[in-house]
């Protein structure tokens, strides 16, 4: 019990501005996404997805090997794409899937190095689409390259649909 009289106003405790908002913990990781993920990687990705609102998750180097587009987009909703500086994309995605991925690719504004390669020699990214759709998809992909102010290295292996558009990519 306090010996102070009850009719006094309680003291107001002021919280300093810098402590008013809870700071987010920044987690930096390099990711290599493969179809056969090991148990540790699966646990880490699940942990990150569950905490994406309370953590600031950054991936500096990302390698993607033959993963479904939807899974990659789910990862990029957790790990902020603007932090990626190096991207290696080994995929057999169709041109339509690459075009679907393009806006996320464009969010990688700090990208310094990009490596694009299809996984299989016989996989053609331009299959089963009309000429107009093909041109639209290629334009959607190429338009993302103008957003990369830091891009220094571009490696492409068997990405034939971009061959005639190198001046736009490197411009």
Short mmCIF file of N, CA and C in Angstrom, two decimals:
data_model
loop_
_atom_site.label_atom_id
_atom_site.label_comp_id
_atom_site.label_asym_id
_atom_site.label_seq_id
_atom_site.Cartn_x
_atom_site.Cartn_y
_atom_site.Cartn_z
N UNK A 1 0.84 -1.18 0.00
CA UNK A 1 0.00 0.00 0.00
C UNK A 1 0.88 1.24 0.00
N UNK A 2 0.39 2.24 -0.70
CA UNK A 2 1.10 3.49 -0.77
C UNK A 2 0.54 4.42 0.29
N UNK A 3 1.38 5.24 0.87
CA UNK A 3 0.92 6.20 1.88
C UNK A 3 0.45 7.50 1.22
N UNK A 4 0.53 7.58 -0.12
CA UNK A 4 0.09 8.79 -0.82
C UNK A 4 -1.43 8.83 -0.85
N UNK A 5 -1.99 10.05 -0.81
CA UNK A 5 -3.44 10.17 -0.88
C UNK A 5 -3.96 9.71 -2.25
N UNK A 6 -5.14 9.16 -2.30
CA UNK A 6 -5.73 8.62 -3.52
C UNK A 6 -6.25 9.70 -4.46
N UNK A 7 -6.43 10.92 -3.99
CA UNK A 7 -7.02 11.95 -4.84
C UNK A 7 -6.01 12.59 -5.81
N UNK A 8 -4.72 12.21 -5.73
CA UNK A 8 -3.73 12.76 -6.66
C UNK A 8 -3.85 12.06 -8.02
N UNK A 9 -3.56 12.81 -9.07
CA UNK A 9 -3.61 12.25 -10.41
C UNK A 9 -2.41 11.32 -10.61
N UNK A 10 -2.64 10.22 -11.30
CA UNK A 10 -1.51 9.32 -11.56
C UNK A 10 -0.53 9.96 -12.54
N UNK A 11 0.75 9.61 -12.40
CA UNK A 11 1.78 10.15 -13.26
C UNK A 11 1.66 9.51 -14.65
N UNK A 12 1.86 10.32 -15.65
CA UNK A 12 1.82 9.82 -17.02
C UNK A 12 3.25 9.45 -17.41
N UNK A 13 3.40 8.23 -17.87
CA UNK A 13 4.71 7.76 -18.31
C UNK A 13 4.82 8.01 -19.80
N UNK A 14 5.83 8.77 -20.18
CA UNK A 14 6.05 9.05 -21.60
C UNK A 14 7.01 8.02 -22.18
N UNK A 15 6.62 7.50 -23.32
CA UNK A 15 7.47 6.54 -24.01
C UNK A 15 8.24 7.28 -25.08
N UNK A 16 9.53 7.10 -25.09
CA UNK A 16 10.34 7.77 -26.10
C UNK A 16 9.92 7.31 -27.48
N UNK A 17 9.97 8.24 -28.41
CA UNK A 17 9.50 7.98 -29.77
C UNK A 17 10.21 6.79 -30.40
N UNK A 18 11.50 6.63 -30.19
CA UNK A 18 12.23 5.54 -30.85
C UNK A 18 11.81 4.17 -30.35
N UNK A 19 11.19 4.11 -29.17
CA UNK A 19 10.72 2.83 -28.64
C UNK A 19 9.23 2.63 -28.87
N UNK A 20 8.57 3.65 -29.41
CA UNK A 20 7.12 3.57 -29.60
C UNK A 20 6.75 2.48 -30.60
N UNK A 21 7.52 2.36 -31.66
CA UNK A 21 7.26 1.31 -32.64
C UNK A 21 8.21 0.16 -32.40
N UNK A 22 7.70 -1.02 -32.50
CA UNK A 22 8.54 -2.19 -32.34
C UNK A 22 9.41 -2.34 -33.59
N UNK A 23 10.67 -2.46 -33.41
CA UNK A 23 11.58 -2.62 -34.53
C UNK A 23 11.49 -4.04 -35.07
N UNK A 24 11.62 -4.13 -36.39
CA UNK A 24 11.61 -5.45 -37.01
C UNK A 24 13.03 -5.99 -37.05
N UNK A 25 13.13 -7.27 -36.82
CA UNK A 25 14.41 -7.96 -36.92
C UNK A 25 14.69 -8.20 -38.40
N UNK A 26 15.89 -7.85 -38.84
CA UNK A 26 16.27 -8.05 -40.24
C UNK A 26 17.01 -9.37 -40.35
N UNK A 27 16.51 -10.25 -41.22
CA UNK A 27 17.13 -11.55 -41.45
C UNK A 27 17.62 -11.57 -42.89
N UNK A 28 18.93 -11.79 -43.06
CA UNK A 28 19.53 -11.83 -44.39
C UNK A 28 19.95 -13.26 -44.68
N UNK A 29 19.55 -13.77 -45.86
CA UNK A 29 19.88 -15.15 -46.22
C UNK A 29 20.11 -15.25 -47.72
N UNK A 30 20.96 -16.17 -48.11
CA UNK A 30 21.09 -16.54 -49.50
C UNK A 30 20.22 -17.78 -49.70
N UNK A 31 19.46 -17.81 -50.79
CA UNK A 31 18.55 -18.93 -51.03
C UNK A 31 18.90 -19.65 -52.31
N UNK A 32 18.87 -20.96 -52.24
CA UNK A 32 19.01 -21.80 -53.41
C UNK A 32 17.78 -22.71 -53.41
N UNK A 33 16.83 -22.40 -54.28
CA UNK A 33 15.56 -23.12 -54.32
C UNK A 33 15.65 -24.24 -55.34
N UNK A 34 15.57 -25.46 -54.86
CA UNK A 34 15.65 -26.66 -55.70
C UNK A 34 14.39 -27.49 -55.51
N UNK A 35 14.06 -28.29 -56.51
CA UNK A 35 12.86 -29.13 -56.38
C UNK A 35 12.92 -30.06 -55.17
N UNK A 36 14.09 -30.57 -54.86
CA UNK A 36 14.24 -31.46 -53.70
C UNK A 36 14.88 -30.67 -52.57
N UNK A 37 14.05 -29.99 -51.82
CA UNK A 37 14.56 -29.19 -50.70
C UNK A 37 14.92 -30.11 -49.54
N UNK A 38 15.97 -29.73 -48.86
CA UNK A 38 16.30 -30.51 -47.68
C UNK A 38 15.44 -30.06 -46.51
N UNK A 39 15.47 -30.80 -45.45
CA UNK A 39 14.61 -30.55 -44.29
C UNK A 39 14.89 -29.19 -43.66
N UNK A 40 16.15 -28.80 -43.60
CA UNK A 40 16.53 -27.52 -43.00
C UNK A 40 15.96 -26.36 -43.81
N UNK A 41 16.09 -26.43 -45.13
CA UNK A 41 15.57 -25.36 -45.97
C UNK A 41 14.05 -25.29 -45.89
N UNK A 42 13.39 -26.42 -45.89
CA UNK A 42 11.93 -26.44 -45.79
C UNK A 42 11.49 -25.81 -44.46
N UNK A 43 12.17 -26.14 -43.37
CA UNK A 43 11.83 -25.57 -42.06
C UNK A 43 12.06 -24.05 -42.07
N UNK A 44 13.20 -23.62 -42.63
CA UNK A 44 13.51 -22.19 -42.66
C UNK A 44 12.46 -21.42 -43.47
N UNK A 45 12.08 -21.93 -44.63
CA UNK A 45 11.09 -21.24 -45.46
C UNK A 45 9.73 -21.18 -44.77
N UNK A 46 9.35 -22.25 -44.10
CA UNK A 46 8.09 -22.25 -43.35
C UNK A 46 8.15 -21.23 -42.22
N UNK A 47 9.26 -21.21 -41.50
CA UNK A 47 9.48 -20.28 -40.40
C UNK A 47 9.40 -18.84 -40.92
N UNK A 48 10.03 -18.57 -42.07
CA UNK A 48 10.03 -17.23 -42.64
C UNK A 48 8.63 -16.81 -43.07
N UNK A 49 7.87 -17.72 -43.67
CA UNK A 49 6.51 -17.41 -44.11
C UNK A 49 5.61 -17.08 -42.93
N UNK A 50 5.79 -17.79 -41.83
CA UNK A 50 4.97 -17.54 -40.65
C UNK A 50 5.29 -16.21 -39.99
N UNK A 51 6.49 -15.69 -40.21
CA UNK A 51 6.93 -14.46 -39.53
C UNK A 51 7.14 -13.28 -40.48
N UNK A 52 6.64 -13.39 -41.70
CA UNK A 52 6.92 -12.35 -42.69
C UNK A 52 6.41 -10.98 -42.28
N UNK A 53 5.38 -10.91 -41.44
CA UNK A 53 4.86 -9.62 -41.00
C UNK A 53 5.66 -9.01 -39.86
N UNK A 54 6.37 -9.83 -39.11
CA UNK A 54 7.11 -9.31 -37.97
C UNK A 54 8.62 -9.25 -38.21
N UNK A 55 9.09 -9.78 -39.33
CA UNK A 55 10.50 -9.76 -39.67
C UNK A 55 10.71 -9.02 -40.98
N UNK A 56 11.89 -8.50 -41.17
CA UNK A 56 12.28 -7.90 -42.45
C UNK A 56 13.22 -8.92 -43.10
N UNK A 57 12.70 -9.70 -44.05
CA UNK A 57 13.45 -10.80 -44.64
C UNK A 57 14.10 -10.35 -45.95
N UNK A 58 15.41 -10.55 -46.02
CA UNK A 58 16.17 -10.11 -47.19
C UNK A 58 16.96 -11.29 -47.76
N UNK A 59 16.94 -11.41 -49.06
CA UNK A 59 17.75 -12.39 -49.75
C UNK A 59 18.65 -11.62 -50.70
N UNK A 60 19.96 -11.81 -50.55
CA UNK A 60 20.92 -11.11 -51.39
C UNK A 60 21.19 -11.91 -52.67
N UNK A 61 21.47 -13.19 -52.52
CA UNK A 61 21.75 -14.07 -53.65
C UNK A 61 20.66 -15.14 -53.72
N UNK A 62 20.01 -15.24 -54.87
CA UNK A 62 18.96 -16.23 -55.03
C UNK A 62 19.23 -17.07 -56.27
N UNK A 63 19.20 -18.39 -56.07
CA UNK A 63 19.32 -19.34 -57.17
C UNK A 63 18.02 -20.13 -57.22
N UNK A 64 17.47 -20.22 -58.42
CA UNK A 64 16.21 -20.95 -58.58
C UNK A 64 16.43 -22.05 -59.62
N UNK A 65 16.25 -23.28 -59.18
CA UNK A 65 16.44 -24.46 -60.03
C UNK A 65 15.10 -25.16 -60.22
N UNK A 66 14.54 -25.08 -61.41
CA UNK A 66 13.37 -25.87 -61.81
C UNK A 66 12.24 -25.88 -60.80
N UNK A 67 11.94 -24.73 -60.25
CA UNK A 67 10.84 -24.62 -59.29
C UNK A 67 9.60 -24.12 -60.01
N UNK A 68 8.41 -24.52 -59.55
CA UNK A 68 7.19 -23.97 -60.14
C UNK A 68 7.11 -22.45 -59.91
N UNK A 69 6.60 -21.74 -60.90
CA UNK A 69 6.51 -20.28 -60.82
C UNK A 69 5.74 -19.84 -59.58
N UNK A 70 4.63 -20.50 -59.27
CA UNK A 70 3.81 -20.11 -58.13
C UNK A 70 4.58 -20.19 -56.82
N UNK A 71 5.42 -21.21 -56.67
CA UNK A 71 6.22 -21.34 -55.45
C UNK A 71 7.24 -20.21 -55.36
N UNK A 72 7.88 -19.89 -56.47
CA UNK A 72 8.87 -18.80 -56.49
C UNK A 72 8.20 -17.47 -56.14
N UNK A 73 7.01 -17.23 -56.69
CA UNK A 73 6.30 -15.98 -56.40
C UNK A 73 5.91 -15.92 -54.92
N UNK A 74 5.57 -17.06 -54.34
CA UNK A 74 5.25 -17.12 -52.91
C UNK A 74 6.49 -16.75 -52.08
N UNK A 75 7.65 -17.23 -52.47
CA UNK A 75 8.90 -16.90 -51.77
C UNK A 75 9.20 -15.41 -51.91
N UNK A 76 8.97 -14.86 -53.10
CA UNK A 76 9.25 -13.44 -53.32
C UNK A 76 8.25 -12.53 -52.61
N UNK A 77 7.14 -13.07 -52.16
CA UNK A 77 6.22 -12.31 -51.33
C UNK A 77 6.69 -12.28 -49.88
N UNK A 78 7.60 -13.18 -49.52
CA UNK A 78 8.15 -13.24 -48.17
C UNK A 78 9.49 -12.51 -48.11
N UNK A 79 10.37 -12.83 -49.05
CA UNK A 79 11.69 -12.19 -49.13
C UNK A 79 11.60 -11.05 -50.12
N UNK A 80 11.78 -9.85 -49.66
CA UNK A 80 11.59 -8.65 -50.47
C UNK A 80 12.52 -8.65 -51.68
N UNK A 81 11.97 -8.65 -52.90
CA UNK A 81 12.79 -8.74 -54.12
C UNK A 81 13.78 -7.60 -54.30
N UNK A 82 13.50 -6.43 -53.73
CA UNK A 82 14.39 -5.29 -53.94
C UNK A 82 15.76 -5.48 -53.30
N UNK A 83 15.93 -6.48 -52.43
CA UNK A 83 17.21 -6.73 -51.78
C UNK A 83 18.10 -7.69 -52.57
N UNK A 84 17.54 -8.36 -53.56
CA UNK A 84 18.29 -9.34 -54.33
C UNK A 84 19.28 -8.60 -55.24
N UNK A 85 20.56 -8.97 -55.12
CA UNK A 85 21.58 -8.37 -55.96
C UNK A 85 22.09 -9.36 -57.01
N UNK A 86 21.94 -10.66 -56.73
CA UNK A 86 22.36 -11.68 -57.70
C UNK A 86 21.25 -12.70 -57.85
N UNK A 87 20.87 -12.96 -59.09
CA UNK A 87 19.82 -13.93 -59.40
C UNK A 87 20.32 -14.90 -60.44
N UNK A 88 20.18 -16.19 -60.13
CA UNK A 88 20.47 -17.24 -61.10
C UNK A 88 19.17 -18.01 -61.30
N UNK A 89 18.73 -18.05 -62.54
CA UNK A 89 17.46 -18.69 -62.87
C UNK A 89 17.71 -19.81 -63.86
N UNK A 90 17.68 -21.04 -63.37
CA UNK A 90 17.84 -22.24 -64.18
C UNK A 90 16.46 -22.88 -64.28
N UNK A 91 15.79 -22.67 -65.37
CA UNK A 91 14.41 -23.09 -65.41
C UNK A 91 13.99 -23.57 -66.79
N UNK A 92 12.96 -24.35 -66.81
CA UNK A 92 12.37 -24.78 -68.07
C UNK A 92 10.98 -24.17 -68.23
N UNK A 93 10.80 -22.99 -67.63
CA UNK A 93 9.52 -22.30 -67.74
C UNK A 93 9.23 -21.95 -69.19
N UNK A 94 7.98 -21.94 -69.53
CA UNK A 94 7.57 -21.49 -70.85
C UNK A 94 7.68 -19.97 -70.89
N UNK A 95 7.56 -19.44 -72.08
CA UNK A 95 7.61 -17.99 -72.24
C UNK A 95 6.47 -17.31 -71.47
N UNK A 96 5.31 -17.94 -71.46
CA UNK A 96 4.17 -17.39 -70.71
C UNK A 96 4.48 -17.34 -69.21
N UNK A 97 5.12 -18.38 -68.70
CA UNK A 97 5.47 -18.38 -67.26
C UNK A 97 6.53 -17.32 -66.96
N UNK A 98 7.50 -17.16 -67.85
CA UNK A 98 8.51 -16.11 -67.66
C UNK A 98 7.86 -14.73 -67.67
N UNK A 99 6.89 -14.53 -68.55
CA UNK A 99 6.18 -13.25 -68.59
C UNK A 99 5.39 -13.02 -67.30
N UNK A 100 4.84 -14.09 -66.74
CA UNK A 100 4.12 -13.99 -65.47
C UNK A 100 5.08 -13.62 -64.32
N UNK A 101 6.32 -14.09 -64.41
CA UNK A 101 7.36 -13.81 -63.42
C UNK A 101 7.95 -12.41 -63.59
N UNK A 102 7.85 -11.85 -64.79
CA UNK A 102 8.51 -10.58 -65.13
C UNK A 102 8.28 -9.43 -64.14
N UNK A 103 7.05 -9.17 -63.67
CA UNK A 103 6.89 -8.05 -62.72
C UNK A 103 7.68 -8.24 -61.43
N UNK A 104 7.81 -9.47 -60.96
CA UNK A 104 8.62 -9.73 -59.76
C UNK A 104 10.10 -9.53 -60.09
N UNK A 105 10.50 -9.94 -61.27
CA UNK A 105 11.85 -9.73 -61.74
C UNK A 105 12.17 -8.23 -61.76
N UNK A 106 11.22 -7.44 -62.21
CA UNK A 106 11.39 -5.99 -62.26
C UNK A 106 11.48 -5.33 -60.89
N UNK A 107 10.98 -5.99 -59.85
CA UNK A 107 11.07 -5.44 -58.48
C UNK A 107 12.47 -5.59 -57.90
N UNK A 108 13.33 -6.36 -58.56
CA UNK A 108 14.71 -6.57 -58.08
C UNK A 108 15.56 -5.38 -58.52
N UNK A 109 15.24 -4.21 -58.01
CA UNK A 109 15.83 -2.95 -58.46
C UNK A 109 17.34 -2.84 -58.19
N UNK A 110 17.84 -3.61 -57.24
CA UNK A 110 19.26 -3.55 -56.91
C UNK A 110 20.06 -4.70 -57.52
N UNK A 111 19.47 -5.35 -58.50
CA UNK A 111 20.10 -6.48 -59.16
C UNK A 111 21.39 -6.03 -59.85
N UNK A 112 22.48 -6.70 -59.52
CA UNK A 112 23.78 -6.40 -60.11
C UNK A 112 24.19 -7.47 -61.11
N UNK A 113 23.78 -8.70 -60.85
CA UNK A 113 24.19 -9.82 -61.68
C UNK A 113 23.00 -10.74 -61.90
N UNK A 114 22.77 -11.12 -63.17
CA UNK A 114 21.68 -12.03 -63.48
C UNK A 114 22.19 -13.09 -64.45
N UNK A 115 21.80 -14.33 -64.17
CA UNK A 115 22.16 -15.47 -65.01
C UNK A 115 20.87 -16.18 -65.38
N UNK A 116 20.57 -16.24 -66.67
CA UNK A 116 19.36 -16.90 -67.15
C UNK A 116 19.75 -18.08 -68.02
N UNK A 117 19.19 -19.25 -67.71
CA UNK A 117 19.48 -20.44 -68.52
C UNK A 117 18.35 -21.44 -68.36
N UNK A 118 17.90 -22.00 -69.49
CA UNK A 118 16.93 -23.09 -69.36
C UNK A 118 17.66 -24.35 -68.87
N UNK A 119 16.95 -25.22 -68.19
CA UNK A 119 17.56 -26.43 -67.65
C UNK A 119 17.85 -27.47 -68.70
N UNK A 120 16.98 -27.61 -69.63
CA UNK A 120 17.10 -28.71 -70.59
C UNK A 120 17.39 -28.17 -71.98
N UNK A 121 18.31 -28.82 -72.66
CA UNK A 121 18.71 -28.40 -73.99
C UNK A 121 17.53 -28.39 -74.96
N UNK A 122 16.64 -29.35 -74.84
CA UNK A 122 15.54 -29.49 -75.78
C UNK A 122 14.31 -28.68 -75.40
N UNK A 123 14.34 -27.99 -74.28
CA UNK A 123 13.19 -27.22 -73.86
C UNK A 123 13.20 -25.87 -74.55
N UNK A 124 12.19 -25.60 -75.30
CA UNK A 124 12.07 -24.31 -75.97
C UNK A 124 11.09 -23.45 -75.19
N UNK A 125 11.46 -22.25 -74.80
CA UNK A 125 10.54 -21.41 -74.06
C UNK A 125 9.39 -20.89 -74.92
N UNK A 126 9.50 -21.04 -76.24
CA UNK A 126 8.45 -20.54 -77.12
C UNK A 126 7.71 -21.73 -77.73
N UNK A 127 6.80 -22.27 -76.98
CA UNK A 127 6.02 -23.41 -77.44
C UNK A 127 4.54 -23.14 -77.25
N UNK A 128 3.76 -23.49 -78.25
CA UNK A 128 2.31 -23.46 -78.17
C UNK A 128 1.71 -22.09 -77.87
N UNK A 129 2.29 -21.01 -78.43
CA UNK A 129 1.66 -19.70 -78.29
C UNK A 129 1.67 -19.01 -79.65
N UNK A 130 0.74 -18.12 -79.86
CA UNK A 130 0.62 -17.41 -81.12
C UNK A 130 1.73 -16.36 -81.25
N UNK A 131 1.92 -15.88 -82.46
CA UNK A 131 2.95 -14.86 -82.70
C UNK A 131 2.71 -13.59 -81.92
N UNK A 132 1.45 -13.15 -81.85
CA UNK A 132 1.13 -11.92 -81.11
C UNK A 132 1.38 -12.10 -79.61
N UNK A 133 1.02 -13.26 -79.08
CA UNK A 133 1.25 -13.54 -77.66
C UNK A 133 2.74 -13.62 -77.37
N UNK A 134 3.48 -14.21 -78.29
CA UNK A 134 4.93 -14.33 -78.13
C UNK A 134 5.56 -12.94 -78.04
N UNK A 135 5.20 -12.05 -78.94
CA UNK A 135 5.74 -10.68 -78.94
C UNK A 135 5.37 -9.96 -77.65
N UNK A 136 4.13 -10.12 -77.21
CA UNK A 136 3.67 -9.47 -75.97
C UNK A 136 4.46 -9.97 -74.76
N UNK A 137 4.69 -11.28 -74.69
CA UNK A 137 5.45 -11.85 -73.57
C UNK A 137 6.90 -11.37 -73.59
N UNK A 138 7.51 -11.35 -74.76
CA UNK A 138 8.90 -10.91 -74.87
C UNK A 138 9.02 -9.44 -74.46
N UNK A 139 8.10 -8.61 -74.89
CA UNK A 139 8.12 -7.18 -74.50
C UNK A 139 7.97 -7.02 -72.99
N UNK A 140 7.12 -7.84 -72.39
CA UNK A 140 6.90 -7.77 -70.94
C UNK A 140 8.19 -8.12 -70.19
N UNK A 141 8.92 -9.10 -70.68
CA UNK A 141 10.18 -9.51 -70.04
C UNK A 141 11.25 -8.45 -70.27
N UNK A 142 11.41 -8.01 -71.50
CA UNK A 142 12.45 -7.03 -71.85
C UNK A 142 12.24 -5.71 -71.12
N UNK A 143 11.01 -5.30 -70.93
CA UNK A 143 10.74 -4.02 -70.28
C UNK A 143 11.27 -3.96 -68.85
N UNK A 144 11.46 -5.09 -68.23
CA UNK A 144 11.95 -5.12 -66.85
C UNK A 144 13.42 -4.72 -66.75
N UNK A 145 14.19 -4.96 -67.80
CA UNK A 145 15.62 -4.67 -67.76
C UNK A 145 15.91 -3.18 -67.60
N UNK A 146 15.03 -2.31 -68.05
CA UNK A 146 15.25 -0.87 -67.92
C UNK A 146 15.14 -0.40 -66.46
N UNK A 147 14.62 -1.24 -65.58
CA UNK A 147 14.46 -0.88 -64.17
C UNK A 147 15.71 -1.16 -63.35
N UNK A 148 16.69 -1.83 -63.95
CA UNK A 148 17.88 -2.24 -63.21
C UNK A 148 18.98 -1.21 -63.36
N UNK A 149 19.09 -0.30 -62.40
CA UNK A 149 20.10 0.75 -62.45
C UNK A 149 21.48 0.24 -62.03
N UNK A 150 21.52 -0.88 -61.32
CA UNK A 150 22.78 -1.39 -60.79
C UNK A 150 23.33 -2.57 -61.59
N UNK A 151 22.61 -3.01 -62.59
CA UNK A 151 22.97 -4.22 -63.33
C UNK A 151 24.32 -4.06 -64.02
N UNK A 152 25.24 -4.98 -63.71
CA UNK A 152 26.59 -4.94 -64.27
C UNK A 152 26.91 -6.17 -65.11
N UNK A 153 26.30 -7.31 -64.76
CA UNK A 153 26.61 -8.57 -65.44
C UNK A 153 25.32 -9.26 -65.87
N UNK A 154 25.25 -9.62 -67.14
CA UNK A 154 24.12 -10.38 -67.66
C UNK A 154 24.68 -11.61 -68.37
N UNK A 155 24.27 -12.77 -67.89
CA UNK A 155 24.68 -14.03 -68.49
C UNK A 155 23.43 -14.73 -68.99
N UNK A 156 23.45 -15.12 -70.25
CA UNK A 156 22.31 -15.86 -70.81
C UNK A 156 22.83 -17.05 -71.58
N UNK A 157 22.23 -18.18 -71.30
CA UNK A 157 22.64 -19.41 -71.96
C UNK A 157 21.39 -20.08 -72.54
N UNK A 158 21.33 -20.22 -73.83
CA UNK A 158 20.20 -20.84 -74.52
C UNK A 158 18.88 -20.13 -74.23
N UNK A 159 18.93 -18.80 -74.18
CA UNK A 159 17.72 -18.00 -74.03
C UNK A 159 17.49 -17.34 -75.40
N UNK A 160 17.10 -18.18 -76.35
CA UNK A 160 17.05 -17.79 -77.76
C UNK A 160 16.05 -16.68 -78.06
N UNK A 161 14.97 -16.61 -77.32
CA UNK A 161 13.95 -15.62 -77.64
C UNK A 161 14.42 -14.19 -77.38
N UNK A 162 15.51 -14.01 -76.64
CA UNK A 162 16.04 -12.67 -76.37
C UNK A 162 17.15 -12.27 -77.34
N UNK A 163 17.59 -13.20 -78.18
CA UNK A 163 18.73 -12.96 -79.06
C UNK A 163 18.54 -11.71 -79.93
N UNK A 164 17.37 -11.53 -80.48
CA UNK A 164 17.12 -10.38 -81.36
C UNK A 164 16.82 -9.09 -80.60
N UNK A 165 16.85 -9.14 -79.28
CA UNK A 165 16.47 -7.98 -78.47
C UNK A 165 17.60 -7.52 -77.54
N UNK A 166 18.80 -7.94 -77.82
CA UNK A 166 19.94 -7.59 -76.94
C UNK A 166 20.15 -6.08 -76.86
N UNK A 167 19.92 -5.36 -77.94
CA UNK A 167 20.09 -3.91 -77.90
C UNK A 167 19.13 -3.27 -76.90
N UNK A 168 17.94 -3.83 -76.74
CA UNK A 168 16.97 -3.30 -75.76
C UNK A 168 17.36 -3.69 -74.33
N UNK A 169 17.89 -4.89 -74.17
CA UNK A 169 18.29 -5.36 -72.84
C UNK A 169 19.52 -4.60 -72.35
N UNK A 170 20.48 -4.43 -73.23
CA UNK A 170 21.75 -3.80 -72.84
C UNK A 170 21.73 -2.28 -72.97
N UNK A 171 20.66 -1.75 -73.58
CA UNK A 171 20.55 -0.31 -73.82
C UNK A 171 20.55 0.47 -72.56
#
